[in-house]
Amino acid sequence: MMAQMSGLPWLIRCAGAAVALLLVCGLATARFGSALQQPSVTTRDGSLITLHRYLREPVPDIVLVGSSVAWRLKEEYFSLPRFRNLALAGGSPVTVLEILAKQPSLPKIILIETNILSREPDSELIGQFSGRTRAEAPFLRPVRAAVAVHETWNHAPPNAAQARAEQDRLLREPPSMFDNKAYLELALRQMNEGEPTGPVRANVARVSELIDEVQRRGSRAFLIEIPFEAGIEDSRLVTMSKAIVQAAFPDQSPWLPINPPRGELRWADGVHLDERSALIVVRAIESALAERDGARRDK
Amino acid sequence: MPGRVNRGDMTFTSLQFGLFVAIVFGAYYLPPLRRFQVQLLVLASLVFYGSGQPALLPLLLLAVLGTHLCLVLAFDNRAIWMPAGIVFNLALLAFFKYKFLLVDASTAYPIGFAPLDFLLRLPLPIGISFFVFHNISLLVDLTREKRPPPLRDVFLYIIFFPQLVSGPITRAGQFMPQIVPKQLANVDFAEAAKWILTGFFFKLYVANNLNEMTSYMDYPLYETVATQDRWLLVFLYSYQIYADFFGYSAIALGLGLLFGYRLPVNFDLPYISASFSEFWTRWHISLSSWLRTYLYIPLGGNRKGPARTCLNLMIVMTLGGLWHGASLSYALWGMLHGLLLVVERPFLKVLGEAGPVVRVARMGVVFFCVTMLWIFFKLPNFDHALGYLAGMFTPTDNPNPTKLFRNMALLYALPVLIQHLGLGALASGRLRRWEPYLYGALAALAYLEAGPEAAFIYFQF
C-alpha cells in the first residue's frame, strides 16, 4: 500500500496544478478572445485565425475565397478599401463559400478562385463557423501568444504609404530568376496523379448552388482564374478542372477575366506566385473589377 | 517518412489509447481476473497491434509461434535450433524490410507467383525490427536455462504493448523474471505518472511542434529555406528526434510500471556526451546494449586486437544503420558513426584526463557531429541528403524564403536544452516539494501547446 499512499497526494497536487493552469488560460481567452492565438505556423491555425477575424469584424465589401493559390494575394497588396482575403491554404473555396452563405450579412462582392477545386470542403470548419455559437479556441496557448506579442511588437506592419512604396519598389525590380525546376517537376507529378474528377464535379455543382444563393441575397459573385505556369496549365488536374468549370459556367457574365502580363509572372515553388507576381495579379484583379464596375455604371 | 506508416487509430497520444489503457488497467487488477493477468496483457497487446495492422496479426503470431517452437526444440539441440530460430527471425526482418531492394515496388505482381506477390504487397509490419530483436534475445538468453518458458510468457515478452511498436528492446533475461502476479498496492503511481507526463510533454510540446518546422527539411521544400535556416533546421531536427523517441520511451516505461513491469531506460541525456562511445551509452541504450551483447561481443569485441576491434565497430554500426531501413543514407549514417568511434578510440584516454573546458569542447564537437549525421536519418533518399548538405553551404537565391519563427523554435526546443543542462535535476533536488506542480504544468502545456499530430519517428522502423 506504500506506493499508493505516497502517490495519491502527489497525483492530486499534479492534477491541481494542471487544472489551475488550464483555468488561467481559459479565462485569458475569455478576456482577450482568439486574437492572441497567433502566429499561425500551420495551415489549420491560419484558417482559424482568418475565419475568426472575418466573423469578429464588420462585414467587408469584397472578399476573395479560394485555395493557397489565392491565399498568396495578400490583403495589403489591394488598394480597395474593406477587402478581405478568406482563401484557405490547403483548402477548398467551397468551405468559405458555405460559411459565408450561412452568415446573416454578406459582402457586396465575392471573388471565387477556381484554380484548385479538387479538395473536399472542410465540414469541420464549416460546422465550427456556421452555427449561432461560434466555437472559439477554448484556451490561450501561452507560448504562441507570447511569440505573437513579440512578433507584433517587433514587426508591426508598415503604414499604407510605406506599404505602397515598398510595393512600387518591388514592381520596378525585374522578375525573379530563381530556378524552380525541382518544384515544378514535383507539382506536375502530383497534378497528373489520381482521379479527382468526382470531387471537382461535386465542388463545381456546390459552387453554382452557393452563387445562386448569395446572389439572391444581393451579393455579386465572380469567378476568377489565377494564371499558372505553362507546364502546370497543361497538367491533367488543371485541364480537367477547367473543362468542368467552363461547362458549368459557359456564360461569361460570372467570370472576371484578369489579364496580367504573363511574362512577368513567376511561381517560386512551381504553383504559387511569388511576391512580385502576386502584386501584379492583384493589380490586374483591381483593374478588372474597375472595368466591370464602369461597364455596370454605363449600362 | 513517419507519416507513411499505417498507424491505425490507437497511437500513444490518442484518446482511444487512453481509454484502452484505462480499461486494461481496471481489468488487470480486478481480483477475479488476477489469475489471468498475463493472458489479459497478451490479449490487450493483440488488440493494440490489430487496431493498427489487423492484416499483419497472423505474421506477428507466426513470428512468436515460430520462435517458441525453435526455443523448445533448442532445449534438445541448441546448436541447430537456436541458429535456426535466429535465421527464421532475420529472414522475416529481411523479407519485409529489404524486399524492395530486389523487386520493383511499383509493379502489381512483381514475381508472378500469387502467394509470394501477396506477401510482397504487404506493408512493413509495425515494430518488426523491435519484436525480431526480442525474439533473438529470447533464443540466445533462454536456451541456456533448464526448461523453456510457457508460451503465454513468451507471448507477453514479445508483444507487451507498451514496448511492442518501438521498444525499448528489453532483454529476455531482464523481462522474464518479472512475470509474476502483480498487486495494485505495489504500483508506484507517482513514478509512472512522471514518466508518462514527461513523455507526453516531450512528444506533444517539443517533437510535434518542431516537426512542423523541420518538415521544411524534406525535398524539395528545403530549397525554399534560407541558408542560415537550413542550419537551424538541422539542429531543430536533432532536438526533435530526441524529444520524439525519448517521449515514446518515457511513455512506454510509465505504462510498463502501471502493469508492474520495469522496462529499461532508453535515454540518458545523450547530447552531453563527451565522446561518441559515450553517446552510444546514452542514446537508444536498449538497441546499443542489444547490438553489443548479440553482435559486437560474438564478433570478438575488443578482444582480438585493435584492427579487429575497429572492423567490429564498423560492422556493428553499419548493420545498426541498416536496421533502421534499406537505404544508402541509413547505411552511411551507421558507417560514419562507426568511423567516428574508430577515429576517437586512440585519443579517448588522453582526452579523458583533460579539464572541464576540454570536456565542454568535446561535448560541442560530439553534439555537432551527431546532429549533422541526422541529415541522413531525416532524408533517407541519399541524393536528397547530399542536396541538403550542399545547400547548407550555398546561398539561396529564392526571392521569398520560408519564414521560420526562430523565437518559437527556441521556446519549443527549450525543454531539451533545460533537461540536458541539468536544470531538470533541480526538481528532484532542492525543489522537490514543487515537483508535482511542475509535472502538472508540463501536462497542461502539453495539452495547450500540442503541435499538429505526427507519428512517432521510430514507428517506421
GROMACS .gro file of C-alpha atoms in nm, chain B residues 65-461:
model
  397
  364LEU     CA    1   0.497  -1.925  -3.251
  365GLY     CA    2   0.793  -1.994  -3.480
  366THR     CA    3   1.032  -1.853  -3.222
  367HIS     CA    4   0.870  -2.052  -2.943
  368LEU     CA    5   0.893  -2.372  -3.147
  369CYS     CA    6   1.265  -2.313  -3.213
  370LEU     CA    7   1.311  -2.230  -2.845
  371VAL     CA    8   1.151  -2.556  -2.730
  372LEU     CA    9   1.346  -2.760  -2.986
  373ALA     CA   10   1.667  -2.583  -2.885
  374PHE     CA   11   1.644  -2.744  -2.543
  375ASP     CA   12   1.710  -3.074  -2.722
  376ASN     CA   13   1.965  -2.944  -2.968
  377ARG     CA   14   2.082  -2.586  -2.908
  378ALA     CA   15   2.349  -2.600  -3.179
  379ILE     CA   16   2.087  -2.643  -3.451
  380TRP     CA   17   1.766  -2.487  -3.329
  381MET     CA   18   1.895  -2.166  -3.177
  382PRO     CA   19   2.066  -2.061  -3.505
  383ALA     CA   20   1.761  -2.184  -3.695
  384GLY     CA   21   1.539  -1.959  -3.484
  385ILE     CA   22   1.770  -1.664  -3.539
  386VAL     CA   23   1.777  -1.725  -3.914
  387PHE     CA   24   1.396  -1.753  -3.915
  388ASN     CA   25   1.364  -1.413  -3.746
  389LEU     CA   26   1.631  -1.244  -3.955
  390ALA     CA   27   1.463  -1.382  -4.267
  391LEU     CA   28   1.134  -1.225  -4.160
  392LEU     CA   29   1.307  -0.894  -4.100
  393ALA     CA   30   1.499  -0.911  -4.425
  394PHE     CA   31   1.192  -1.006  -4.627
  395PHE     CA   32   0.975  -0.721  -4.504
  396LYS     CA   33   1.240  -0.459  -4.466
  397TYR     CA   34   1.468  -0.515  -4.759
  398LYS     CA   35   1.242  -0.684  -5.018
  399PHE     CA   36   1.224  -0.374  -5.235
  400LEU     CA   37   1.598  -0.382  -5.287
  401LEU     CA   38   1.537  -0.688  -5.504
  402VAL     CA   39   1.190  -0.640  -5.651
  403ASP     CA   40   1.021  -0.346  -5.816
  404ALA     CA   41   0.772  -0.196  -5.569
  405SER     CA   42   0.573  -0.019  -5.839
  406THR     CA   43   0.453  -0.334  -6.019
  407ALA     CA   44   0.134  -0.502  -5.902
  408TYR     CA   45   0.268  -0.857  -5.948
  409PRO     CA   46   0.644  -0.833  -5.903
  410ILE     CA   47   0.713  -1.209  -5.912
  411GLY     CA   48   0.412  -1.351  -6.093
  412PHE     CA   49   0.354  -1.616  -5.826
  413ALA     CA   50   0.034  -1.520  -5.642
  414PRO     CA   51   0.118  -1.620  -5.280
  415LEU     CA   52   0.460  -1.455  -5.297
  416ASP     CA   53   0.317  -1.146  -5.464
  417PHE     CA   54   0.059  -1.125  -5.185
  418LEU     CA   55   0.338  -1.130  -4.926
  419LEU     CA   56   0.542  -0.877  -5.120
  420ARG     CA   57   0.249  -0.637  -5.128
  421LEU     CA   58   0.202  -0.649  -4.750
  422PRO     CA   59   0.313  -0.328  -4.580
  423LEU     CA   60   0.607  -0.317  -4.342
  424PRO     CA   61   0.476  -0.465  -4.016
  425ILE     CA   62   0.488  -0.204  -3.740
  426GLY     CA   63   0.758  -0.279  -3.486
  427ILE     CA   64   0.906  -0.572  -3.679
  428SER     CA   65   1.263  -0.455  -3.608
  429PHE     CA   66   1.183  -0.450  -3.240
  430PHE     CA   67   0.998  -0.778  -3.197
  431VAL     CA   68   1.253  -0.964  -3.411
  432PHE     CA   69   1.527  -0.843  -3.175
  433HIS     CA   70   1.317  -0.957  -2.879
  434ASN     CA   71   1.285  -1.298  -3.039
  435ILE     CA   72   1.660  -1.330  -3.091
  436SER     CA   73   1.727  -1.224  -2.733
  437LEU     CA   74   1.480  -1.489  -2.620
  438LEU     CA   75   1.651  -1.761  -2.823
  439VAL     CA   76   2.000  -1.670  -2.702
  440ASP     CA   77   1.924  -1.598  -2.337
  441LEU     CA   78   1.668  -1.863  -2.251
  442THR     CA   79   1.812  -2.163  -2.429
  443ARG     CA   80   2.073  -2.167  -2.152
  444GLU     CA   81   1.801  -2.218  -1.889
  445LYS     CA   82   1.683  -2.553  -1.761
  446ARG     CA   83   1.345  -2.558  -1.933
  447PRO     CA   84   1.159  -2.343  -2.186
  448PRO     CA   85   0.921  -2.078  -2.051
  449PRO     CA   86   0.547  -2.123  -2.105
  450LEU     CA   87   0.407  -1.995  -2.435
  451ARG     CA   88   0.198  -1.725  -2.266
  452ASP     CA   89   0.513  -1.577  -2.106
  453VAL     CA   90   0.690  -1.583  -2.440
  454PHE     CA   91   0.393  -1.405  -2.594
  455LEU     CA   92   0.393  -1.139  -2.324
  456TYR     CA   93   0.766  -1.076  -2.353
  457ILE     CA   94   0.749  -1.031  -2.728
  458ILE     CA   95   0.425  -0.841  -2.773
  459PHE     CA   96   0.378  -0.648  -2.444
  460PHE     CA   97   0.201  -0.345  -2.593
  461PRO     CA   98   0.397  -0.057  -2.432
  462GLN     CA   99   0.717  -0.182  -2.596
  463LEU     CA  100   0.579  -0.365  -2.900
  464VAL     CA  101   0.598  -0.088  -3.156
  465SER     CA  102   0.922   0.094  -3.080
  466GLY     CA  103   1.087  -0.069  -2.783
  467PRO     CA  104   1.270  -0.026  -2.553
  468ILE     CA  105   1.431  -0.352  -2.663
  469THR     CA  106   1.420  -0.547  -2.340
  470ARG     CA  107   1.646  -0.847  -2.294
  471ALA     CA  108   1.462  -1.168  -2.218
  472GLY     CA  109   1.681  -1.223  -1.915
  473GLN     CA  110   1.560  -0.892  -1.770
  474PHE     CA  111   1.192  -0.924  -1.856
  475MET     CA  112   1.100  -1.288  -1.797
  476PRO     CA  113   1.179  -1.292  -1.422
  477GLN     CA  114   0.933  -1.003  -1.383
  478ILE     CA  115   0.641  -1.220  -1.498
  479VAL     CA  116   0.483  -1.282  -1.157
  480PRO     CA  117   0.140  -1.196  -1.012
  481LYS     CA  118   0.106  -0.821  -0.968
  482GLN     CA  119  -0.064  -0.624  -0.689
  483LEU     CA  120  -0.222  -0.281  -0.731
  484ALA     CA  121  -0.070  -0.182  -0.397
  485ASN     CA  122   0.279  -0.216  -0.543
  486VAL     CA  123   0.221   0.026  -0.829
  487ASP     CA  124   0.419   0.347  -0.786
  488PHE     CA  125   0.167   0.582  -0.943
  489ALA     CA  126   0.378   0.892  -0.893
  490GLU     CA  127   0.676   0.743  -1.074
  491ALA     CA  128   0.456   0.607  -1.354
  492ALA     CA  129   0.285   0.948  -1.387
  493LYS     CA  130   0.621   1.126  -1.403
  494TRP     CA  131   0.740   0.909  -1.690
  495ILE     CA  132   0.411   0.929  -1.878
  496LEU     CA  133   0.370   1.306  -1.837
  497THR     CA  134   0.731   1.370  -1.932
  498GLY     CA  135   0.685   1.151  -2.238
  499PHE     CA  136   0.367   1.326  -2.347
  500PHE     CA  137   0.525   1.667  -2.291
  501PHE     CA  138   0.831   1.586  -2.498
  502LYS     CA  139   0.624   1.433  -2.776
  503LEU     CA  140   0.338   1.682  -2.796
  504TYR     CA  141   0.505   2.006  -2.695
  505VAL     CA  142   0.857   1.961  -2.828
  506ALA     CA  143   0.861   1.699  -3.104
  507ASN     CA  144   0.528   1.772  -3.273
  508ASN     CA  145   0.585   2.146  -3.279
  509LEU     CA  146   0.940   2.112  -3.406
  510ASN     CA  147   0.816   1.864  -3.664
  511GLU     CA  148   0.605   2.142  -3.813
  512MET     CA  149   0.924   2.337  -3.875
  513THR     CA  150   1.156   2.053  -3.970
  514SER     CA  151   0.910   1.934  -4.235
  515TYR     CA  152   1.082   2.204  -4.440
  516MET     CA  153   1.388   1.978  -4.446
  517ASP     CA  154   1.204   1.744  -4.682
  518TYR     CA  155   1.272   1.751  -5.051
  519PRO     CA  156   1.207   1.983  -5.231
  520LEU     CA  157   1.080   2.213  -4.955
  521TYR     CA  158   1.429   2.276  -4.825
  522GLU     CA  159   1.505   2.463  -5.145
  523THR     CA  160   1.277   2.744  -5.022
  524VAL     CA  161   1.463   2.778  -4.692
  525ALA     CA  162   1.734   3.040  -4.646
  526THR     CA  163   2.085   2.902  -4.592
  527GLN     CA  164   2.111   3.000  -4.225
  528ASP     CA  165   1.769   2.845  -4.159
  529ARG     CA  166   1.886   2.517  -4.314
  530TRP     CA  167   2.147   2.508  -4.039
  531LEU     CA  168   1.887   2.594  -3.779
  532LEU     CA  169   1.656   2.318  -3.905
  533VAL     CA  170   1.925   2.052  -3.867
  534PHE     CA  171   1.968   2.144  -3.501
  535LEU     CA  172   1.592   2.156  -3.452
  536TYR     CA  173   1.566   1.808  -3.601
  537SER     CA  174   1.833   1.692  -3.359
  538TYR     CA  175   1.616   1.813  -3.071
  539GLN     CA  176   1.301   1.678  -3.235
  540ILE     CA  177   1.423   1.323  -3.288
  541TYR     CA  178   1.546   1.311  -2.930
  542ALA     CA  179   1.219   1.451  -2.792
  543ASP     CA  180   1.016   1.216  -3.010
  544PHE     CA  181   1.195   0.896  -2.922
  545PHE     CA  182   1.268   0.989  -2.562
  546GLY     CA  183   0.899   1.083  -2.530
  547TYR     CA  184   0.788   0.747  -2.668
  548SER     CA  185   1.029   0.555  -2.447
  549ALA     CA  186   0.923   0.751  -2.137
  550ILE     CA  187   0.554   0.677  -2.203
  551ALA     CA  188   0.639   0.309  -2.257
  552LEU     CA  189   0.832   0.299  -1.930
  553GLY     CA  190   0.547   0.465  -1.738
  554LEU     CA  191   0.291   0.228  -1.889
  555GLY     CA  192   0.510  -0.068  -1.802
  556LEU     CA  193   0.520   0.047  -1.440
  557LEU     CA  194   0.140   0.068  -1.429
  558PHE     CA  195   0.129  -0.302  -1.510
  559GLY     CA  196   0.414  -0.392  -1.278
  560TYR     CA  197   0.693  -0.421  -1.536
  561ARG     CA  198   1.010  -0.213  -1.530
  562LEU     CA  199   1.135  -0.157  -1.883
  563PRO     CA  200   1.491  -0.037  -1.936
  564VAL     CA  201   1.567   0.334  -1.954
  565ASN     CA  202   1.642   0.414  -2.317
  566PHE     CA  203   1.799   0.762  -2.297
  567ASP     CA  204   2.034   0.930  -2.055
  568LEU     CA  205   2.095   1.288  -2.170
  569PRO     CA  206   2.275   1.183  -2.489
  570TYR     CA  207   2.360   1.535  -2.604
  571ILE     CA  208   2.602   1.595  -2.317
  572SER     CA  209   2.821   1.306  -2.429
  573ALA     CA  210   3.189   1.396  -2.447
  574SER     CA  211   3.274   1.110  -2.685
  575PHE     CA  212   3.096   0.907  -2.948
  576SER     CA  213   3.135   0.591  -2.744
  577GLU     CA  214   2.970   0.773  -2.452
  578PHE     CA  215   2.693   0.889  -2.687
  579TRP     CA  216   2.607   0.528  -2.764
  580THR     CA  217   2.578   0.451  -2.394
  581ARG     CA  218   2.325   0.733  -2.363
  582TRP     CA  219   2.125   0.719  -2.691
  583HIS     CA  220   1.880   0.435  -2.765
  584ILE     CA  221   2.054   0.244  -2.488
  585SER     CA  222   1.847  -0.069  -2.534
  586LEU     CA  223   1.950  -0.101  -2.902
  587SER     CA  224   2.315  -0.027  -2.825
  588SER     CA  225   2.315  -0.289  -2.548
  589TRP     CA  226   2.145  -0.540  -2.775
  590LEU     CA  227   2.397  -0.484  -3.054
  591ARG     CA  228   2.684  -0.504  -2.808
  592THR     CA  229   2.556  -0.825  -2.644
  593TYR     CA  230   2.437  -1.014  -2.951
  594LEU     CA  231   2.663  -0.881  -3.226
  595TYR     CA  232   2.975  -0.693  -3.112
  596ILE     CA  233   3.082  -0.938  -2.841
  597PRO     CA  234   3.014  -1.252  -3.051
  598LEU     CA  235   3.220  -1.090  -3.329
  599GLY     CA  236   3.509  -1.073  -3.085
  600GLY     CA  237   3.450  -0.724  -2.941
  601ASN     CA  238   3.782  -0.565  -2.848
  602ARG     CA  239   3.949  -0.893  -2.754
  603LYS     CA  240   4.115  -0.963  -3.090
  604GLY     CA  241   4.346  -0.667  -3.133
  605PRO     CA  242   4.298  -0.304  -3.241
  606ALA     CA  243   4.244  -0.373  -3.612
  607ARG     CA  244   3.974  -0.632  -3.548
  608THR     CA  245   3.811  -0.404  -3.289
  609CYS     CA  246   3.785  -0.128  -3.548
  610LEU     CA  247   3.642  -0.369  -3.803
  611ASN     CA  248   3.390  -0.497  -3.548
  612LEU     CA  249   3.283  -0.143  -3.466
  613MET     CA  250   3.233  -0.064  -3.833
  614ILE     CA  251   3.034  -0.385  -3.891
  615VAL     CA  252   2.810  -0.330  -3.589
  616MET     CA  253   2.740   0.036  -3.661
  617THR     CA  254   2.676  -0.023  -4.033
  618LEU     CA  255   2.433  -0.306  -3.954
  619GLY     CA  256   2.281  -0.084  -3.685
  620GLY     CA  257   2.226   0.181  -3.952
  621LEU     CA  258   2.073  -0.070  -4.194
  622TRP     CA  259   1.847  -0.199  -3.915
  623HIS     CA  260   1.662   0.134  -3.949
  624GLY     CA  261   1.587   0.078  -4.317
  625ALA     CA  262   1.709  -0.035  -4.656
  626SER     CA  263   1.866   0.282  -4.779
  627LEU     CA  264   2.212   0.406  -4.852
  628SER     CA  265   2.151   0.701  -4.620
  629TYR     CA  266   2.091   0.474  -4.318
  630ALA     CA  267   2.395   0.263  -4.405
  631LEU     CA  268   2.612   0.572  -4.440
  632TRP     CA  269   2.473   0.714  -4.115
  633GLY     CA  270   2.575   0.395  -3.933
  634MET     CA  271   2.909   0.373  -4.112
  635LEU     CA  272   3.000   0.732  -4.026
  636HIS     CA  273   2.912   0.671  -3.662
  637GLY     CA  274   3.134   0.362  -3.676
  638LEU     CA  275   3.413   0.568  -3.829
  639LEU     CA  276   3.382   0.832  -3.557
  640LEU     CA  277   3.405   0.556  -3.292
  641VAL     CA  278   3.716   0.418  -3.461
  642VAL     CA  279   3.882   0.758  -3.504
  643GLU     CA  280   3.826   0.871  -3.145
  644ARG     CA  281   3.944   0.544  -2.992
  645PRO     CA  282   4.319   0.622  -2.970
  646PHE     CA  283   4.251   0.965  -2.816
  647LEU     CA  284   3.998   0.865  -2.552
  648LYS     CA  285   4.249   0.808  -2.274
  649VAL     CA  286   4.440   1.133  -2.332
  650LEU     CA  287   4.126   1.343  -2.367
  651GLY     CA  288   3.962   1.177  -2.069
  652GLU     CA  289   4.224   1.323  -1.839
  653ALA     CA  290   4.179   1.682  -1.965
  654GLY     CA  291   3.996   1.953  -1.768
  655PRO     CA  292   3.635   2.075  -1.778
  656VAL     CA  293   3.694   2.323  -2.063
  657VAL     CA  294   3.813   2.043  -2.290
  658ARG     CA  295   3.521   1.830  -2.182
  659VAL     CA  296   3.273   2.103  -2.276
  660ALA     CA  297   3.451   2.148  -2.611
  661ARG     CA  298   3.429   1.773  -2.671
  662MET     CA  299   3.056   1.780  -2.590
  663GLY     CA  300   3.015   2.052  -2.851
  664VAL     CA  301   3.205   1.853  -3.113
  665VAL     CA  302   3.013   1.532  -3.044
  666PHE     CA  303   2.677   1.713  -3.049
  667PHE     CA  304   2.768   1.889  -3.374
  668CYS     CA  305   2.877   1.568  -3.549
  669VAL     CA  306   2.578   1.368  -3.425
  670THR     CA  307   2.346   1.647  -3.537
  671MET     CA  308   2.499   1.668  -3.884
  672LEU     CA  309   2.461   1.293  -3.927
  673TRP     CA  310   2.089   1.318  -3.850
  674ILE     CA  311   2.052   1.468  -4.200
  675PHE     CA  312   2.093   1.114  -4.339
  676PHE     CA  313   1.826   0.997  -4.100
  677LYS     CA  314   1.582   1.272  -4.188
  678LEU     CA  315   1.639   1.229  -4.561
  679PRO     CA  316   1.673   0.855  -4.634
  680ASN     CA  317   1.698   0.936  -5.005
  681PHE     CA  318   2.073   0.973  -5.040
  682ASP     CA  319   2.057   1.234  -5.319
  683HIS     CA  320   1.822   1.448  -5.112
  684ALA     CA  321   2.051   1.421  -4.810
  685LEU     CA  322   2.350   1.529  -5.017
  686GLY     CA  323   2.143   1.807  -5.173
  687TYR     CA  324   2.050   1.931  -4.828
  688LEU     CA  325   2.410   1.921  -4.710
  689ALA     CA  326   2.526   2.110  -5.018
  690GLY     CA  327   2.250   2.366  -4.961
  691MET     CA  328   2.388   2.441  -4.616
  692PHE     CA  329   2.696   2.586  -4.780
  693THR     CA  330   2.531   2.758  -5.077
  694PRO     CA  331   2.350   3.091  -5.056
  695THR     CA  332   1.990   3.057  -5.174
  696ASP     CA  333   1.854   3.282  -5.447
  697ASN     CA  334   1.490   3.220  -5.357
  698PRO     CA  335   1.323   3.561  -5.354
  699ASN     CA  336   1.065   3.451  -5.094
  700PRO     CA  337   1.234   3.217  -4.848
  701THR     CA  338   1.015   3.035  -4.599
  702LYS     CA  339   0.970   3.229  -4.278
  703LEU     CA  340   1.063   3.036  -3.967
  704PHE     CA  341   0.968   3.175  -3.629
  705ARG     CA  342   1.307   3.139  -3.465
  706ASN     CA  343   1.187   3.257  -3.125
  707MET     CA  344   0.916   2.993  -3.130
  708ALA     CA  345   1.168   2.729  -3.237
  709LEU     CA  346   1.379   2.818  -2.936
  710LEU     CA  347   1.082   2.801  -2.700
  711TYR     CA  348   0.982   2.459  -2.829
  712ALA     CA  349   1.338   2.326  -2.816
  713LEU     CA  350   1.398   2.473  -2.471
  714PRO     CA  351   1.287   2.168  -2.268
  715VAL     CA  352   1.558   1.956  -2.432
  716LEU     CA  353   1.819   2.221  -2.351
  717ILE     CA  354   1.697   2.260  -1.992
  718GLN     CA  355   1.697   1.885  -1.940
  719HIS     CA  356   2.049   1.847  -2.078
  720LEU     CA  357   2.186   2.144  -1.886
  721GLY     CA  358   2.085   1.965  -1.568
  722LEU     CA  359   1.823   2.215  -1.459
  723GLY     CA  360   1.567   1.936  -1.450
  724ALA     CA  361   1.767   1.777  -1.173
  725LEU     CA  362   1.678   2.073  -0.951
  726ALA     CA  363   1.321   1.946  -0.942
  727SER     CA  364   1.435   1.622  -0.786
  728GLY     CA  365   1.677   1.800  -0.553
  729ARG     CA  366   1.621   2.132  -0.382
  730LEU     CA  367   1.287   2.197  -0.548
  731ARG     CA  368   1.147   1.851  -0.476
  732ARG     CA  369   0.837   1.981  -0.299
  733TRP     CA  370   0.742   2.169  -0.617
  734GLU     CA  371   0.780   1.857  -0.830
  735PRO     CA  372   0.408   1.764  -0.859
  736TYR     CA  373   0.320   2.121  -0.961
  737LEU     CA  374   0.594   2.117  -1.223
  738TYR     CA  375   0.461   1.794  -1.373
  739GLY     CA  376   0.108   1.937  -1.362
  740ALA     CA  377   0.230   2.240  -1.556
  741LEU     CA  378   0.401   2.011  -1.808
  742ALA     CA  379   0.075   1.820  -1.856
  743ALA     CA  380  -0.122   2.142  -1.911
  744LEU     CA  381   0.141   2.278  -2.151
  745ALA     CA  382   0.147   1.951  -2.345
  746TYR     CA  383  -0.228   1.990  -2.395
  747LEU     CA  384  -0.232   2.365  -2.462
  748GLU     CA  385   0.066   2.385  -2.690
  749ALA     CA  386   0.045   2.045  -2.857
  750GLY     CA  387   0.178   2.060  -3.211
  751PRO     CA  388  -0.008   1.902  -3.503
  752GLU     CA  389  -0.031   1.528  -3.468
  753ALA     CA  390   0.262   1.341  -3.618
  754ALA     CA  391   0.353   0.974  -3.597
  755PHE     CA  392   0.640   0.879  -3.370
  756ILE     CA  393   0.953   0.882  -3.586
  757TYR     CA  394   1.056   0.533  -3.474
  758PHE     CA  395   0.721   0.382  -3.581
  759GLN     CA  396   0.867   0.350  -3.930
  760PHE     CA  397   1.136   0.113  -3.809
   0.00000   0.00000   0.00000
